[in-house]
Amino acid sequence: QVQLVESGGGSVQTGGSLRLSCAASGPHYDRTCMAWFRQFPGKEREGVAAVFRGNLHSTSYYGDSVEGRFTISEDNAKNTIDLQMNSLKPEDTAIYYCAAASGGCMWWTRPSAFQSWGQGTQVTVSS
């Protein structure tokens, strides 16, 4: 399985920005879906954004609540998946997890579709 380690969480005020990074190590798949999820207390994990690393190009996906504010990107040289979060709101406060799945991103919003998970990083947005 791919090993994932998140970094970059922290506390910001409403309207601020944070950048999360997910470092991947271990087996590489030619076709991999890399995603960011978040989890609110007492709730199931929610898909935030995903990127499909296909053979020729990558395709990005976003949840409705973050589209236009968050950007997922990949740094192939560093083998990281980053999540740039702008215009943060208190309702973005959650633990953010990086996840990896072999194959495509067809089911990217479903946590059960992912085989590897990071340990999570806390993001807190204060009003």
mmCIF file of C-alpha atoms in Angstrom:
data_model
loop_
_atom_site.group_PDB
_atom_site.id
_atom_site.type_symbol
_atom_site.label_atom_id
_atom_site.label_comp_id
_atom_site.label_asym_id
_atom_site.label_seq_id
_atom_site.Cartn_x
_atom_site.Cartn_y
_atom_site.Cartn_z
ATOM 1 C CA GLN A 1 0.000 0.000 0.000
ATOM 2 C CA VAL A 2 0.976 3.590 -0.527
ATOM 3 C CA GLN A 3 2.072 5.382 2.650
ATOM 4 C CA LEU A 4 0.689 8.899 3.074
ATOM 5 C CA VAL A 5 1.730 11.676 5.462
ATOM 6 C CA GLU A 6 -0.154 14.971 5.660
ATOM 7 C CA SER A 7 1.249 18.301 6.781
ATOM 8 C CA GLY A 8 0.270 21.957 6.767
ATOM 9 C CA GLY A 9 -2.769 22.055 9.020
ATOM 10 C CA GLY A 10 -3.249 24.829 11.540
ATOM 11 C CA SER A 11 -5.467 27.680 12.656
ATOM 12 C CA VAL A 12 -6.533 30.696 10.627
ATOM 13 C CA GLN A 13 -9.216 33.340 10.734
ATOM 14 C CA THR A 14 -12.171 33.510 8.384
ATOM 15 C CA GLY A 15 -11.051 34.456 4.902
ATOM 16 C CA GLY A 16 -7.548 33.171 5.430
ATOM 17 C CA SER A 17 -5.644 30.512 3.530
ATOM 18 C CA LEU A 18 -3.843 27.279 4.296
ATOM 19 C CA ARG A 19 -1.966 24.818 2.147
ATOM 20 C CA LEU A 20 -2.009 21.131 2.974
ATOM 21 C CA SER A 21 0.509 18.717 1.570
ATOM 22 C CA CYS A 22 0.364 14.937 1.297
ATOM 23 C CA ALA A 23 3.630 13.083 0.811
ATOM 24 C CA ALA A 24 3.255 9.681 -0.792
ATOM 25 C CA SER A 25 5.754 6.845 -0.608
ATOM 26 C CA GLY A 26 5.728 3.154 -1.421
ATOM 27 C CA PRO A 27 4.255 1.407 -4.469
ATOM 28 C CA HIS A 28 3.288 3.605 -7.370
ATOM 29 C CA TYR A 29 0.336 2.901 -9.581
ATOM 30 C CA ASP A 30 0.079 4.109 -13.122
ATOM 31 C CA ARG A 31 -3.517 5.054 -12.601
ATOM 32 C CA THR A 32 -4.122 6.485 -9.138
ATOM 33 C CA CYS A 33 -6.836 8.568 -7.599
ATOM 34 C CA MET A 34 -5.483 10.861 -4.890
ATOM 35 C CA ALA A 35 -8.003 12.652 -2.738
ATOM 36 C CA TRP A 36 -8.506 14.875 0.253
ATOM 37 C CA PHE A 37 -11.316 14.103 2.669
ATOM 38 C CA ARG A 38 -12.392 15.899 5.803
ATOM 39 C CA GLN A 39 -14.224 14.729 8.852
ATOM 40 C CA PHE A 40 -16.394 16.774 11.194
ATOM 41 C CA PRO A 41 -16.989 15.549 14.760
ATOM 42 C CA GLY A 42 -19.555 12.768 14.765
ATOM 43 C CA LYS A 43 -19.806 12.713 10.981
ATOM 44 C CA GLU A 44 -18.535 10.446 8.209
ATOM 45 C CA ARG A 45 -15.620 11.528 6.080
ATOM 46 C CA GLU A 46 -16.558 13.885 3.265
ATOM 47 C CA GLY A 47 -14.805 14.093 -0.083
ATOM 48 C CA VAL A 48 -13.212 17.500 -0.602
ATOM 49 C CA ALA A 49 -11.175 17.162 -3.791
ATOM 50 C CA ALA A 50 -9.476 14.520 -5.887
ATOM 51 C CA VAL A 51 -7.080 14.243 -8.765
ATOM 52 C CA PHE A 52 -6.802 11.337 -11.159
ATOM 53 C CA ARG A 53 -3.241 10.657 -12.167
ATOM 54 C CA GLY A 54 -3.749 9.032 -15.524
ATOM 55 C CA ASN A 55 -1.171 8.042 -18.070
ATOM 56 C CA LEU A 56 -1.368 11.216 -20.151
ATOM 57 C CA HIS A 57 -2.990 13.855 -17.997
ATOM 58 C CA SER A 58 -4.579 14.518 -14.643
ATOM 59 C CA THR A 59 -8.200 15.410 -13.956
ATOM 60 C CA SER A 60 -9.434 17.214 -10.846
ATOM 61 C CA TYR A 61 -12.695 16.895 -8.950
ATOM 62 C CA TYR A 62 -14.164 19.104 -6.212
ATOM 63 C CA GLY A 63 -16.970 18.963 -3.723
ATOM 64 C CA ASP A 64 -19.677 21.587 -4.156
ATOM 65 C CA SER A 65 -18.867 23.306 -0.869
ATOM 66 C CA VAL A 66 -15.236 23.971 -1.793
ATOM 67 C CA GLU A 67 -15.269 24.473 -5.561
ATOM 68 C CA GLY A 68 -13.799 27.831 -6.438
ATOM 69 C CA ARG A 69 -12.048 28.151 -3.086
ATOM 70 C CA PHE A 70 -9.854 25.034 -2.920
ATOM 71 C CA THR A 71 -7.360 23.792 -5.499
ATOM 72 C CA ILE A 72 -5.812 20.342 -5.612
ATOM 73 C CA SER A 73 -2.483 19.976 -7.358
ATOM 74 C CA GLU A 74 0.301 17.460 -7.700
ATOM 75 C CA ASP A 75 4.034 17.944 -7.517
ATOM 76 C CA ASN A 76 5.494 15.006 -9.379
ATOM 77 C CA ALA A 77 9.060 15.916 -8.463
ATOM 78 C CA LYS A 78 8.253 15.772 -4.751
ATOM 79 C CA ASN A 79 5.543 13.105 -5.129
ATOM 80 C CA THR A 80 3.097 15.203 -3.131
ATOM 81 C CA ILE A 81 -0.541 16.119 -3.514
ATOM 82 C CA ASP A 82 -1.307 19.610 -2.237
ATOM 83 C CA LEU A 83 -4.570 21.261 -1.299
ATOM 84 C CA GLN A 84 -4.581 25.046 -1.447
ATOM 85 C CA MET A 85 -7.463 26.343 0.640
ATOM 86 C CA ASN A 86 -8.502 29.972 0.199
ATOM 87 C CA SER A 87 -11.382 32.023 1.578
ATOM 88 C CA LEU A 88 -11.666 29.658 4.506
ATOM 89 C CA LYS A 89 -14.842 29.597 6.558
ATOM 90 C CA PRO A 90 -15.551 28.333 10.092
ATOM 91 C CA GLU A 91 -17.518 25.457 8.544
ATOM 92 C CA ASP A 92 -14.283 24.241 6.928
ATOM 93 C CA THR A 93 -13.012 23.359 10.401
ATOM 94 C CA ALA A 94 -12.315 19.609 10.393
ATOM 95 C CA ILE A 95 -9.622 16.974 10.321
ATOM 96 C CA TYR A 96 -8.331 16.639 6.776
ATOM 97 C CA TYR A 97 -7.129 13.299 5.427
ATOM 98 C CA CYS A 98 -5.220 12.353 2.311
ATOM 99 C CA ALA A 99 -6.210 9.114 0.585
ATOM 100 C CA ALA A 100 -5.080 7.014 -2.359
ATOM 101 C CA ALA A 101 -6.881 4.489 -4.531
ATOM 102 C CA SER A 102 -5.642 2.388 -7.409
ATOM 103 C CA GLY A 103 -7.714 2.716 -10.554
ATOM 104 C CA GLY A 104 -9.823 5.750 -11.387
ATOM 105 C CA CYS A 105 -11.682 8.431 -9.479
ATOM 106 C CA MET A 106 -15.142 7.235 -10.427
ATOM 107 C CA TRP A 107 -16.135 6.835 -6.793
ATOM 108 C CA TRP A 108 -13.857 9.521 -5.354
ATOM 109 C CA THR A 109 -16.412 10.798 -2.843
ATOM 110 C CA ARG A 110 -16.696 7.383 -1.184
ATOM 111 C CA PRO A 111 -14.156 6.691 1.586
ATOM 112 C CA SER A 112 -14.592 2.944 1.029
ATOM 113 C CA ALA A 113 -13.078 3.300 -2.458
ATOM 114 C CA PHE A 114 -9.665 4.240 -1.034
ATOM 115 C CA GLN A 115 -7.069 1.726 0.157
ATOM 116 C CA SER A 116 -4.531 4.036 1.798
ATOM 117 C CA TRP A 117 -5.015 6.864 4.289
ATOM 118 C CA GLY A 118 -2.861 9.386 6.056
ATOM 119 C CA GLN A 119 -3.083 10.125 9.763
ATOM 120 C CA GLY A 120 -4.979 13.386 9.310
ATOM 121 C CA THR A 121 -4.227 17.023 10.045
ATOM 122 C CA GLN A 122 -6.404 19.497 11.914
ATOM 123 C CA VAL A 123 -7.663 22.649 10.230
ATOM 124 C CA THR A 124 -9.369 25.223 12.432
ATOM 125 C CA VAL A 125 -11.000 28.385 11.081
ATOM 126 C CA SER A 126 -12.112 30.955 13.624
ATOM 127 C CA SER A 127 -14.675 33.682 13.052
#
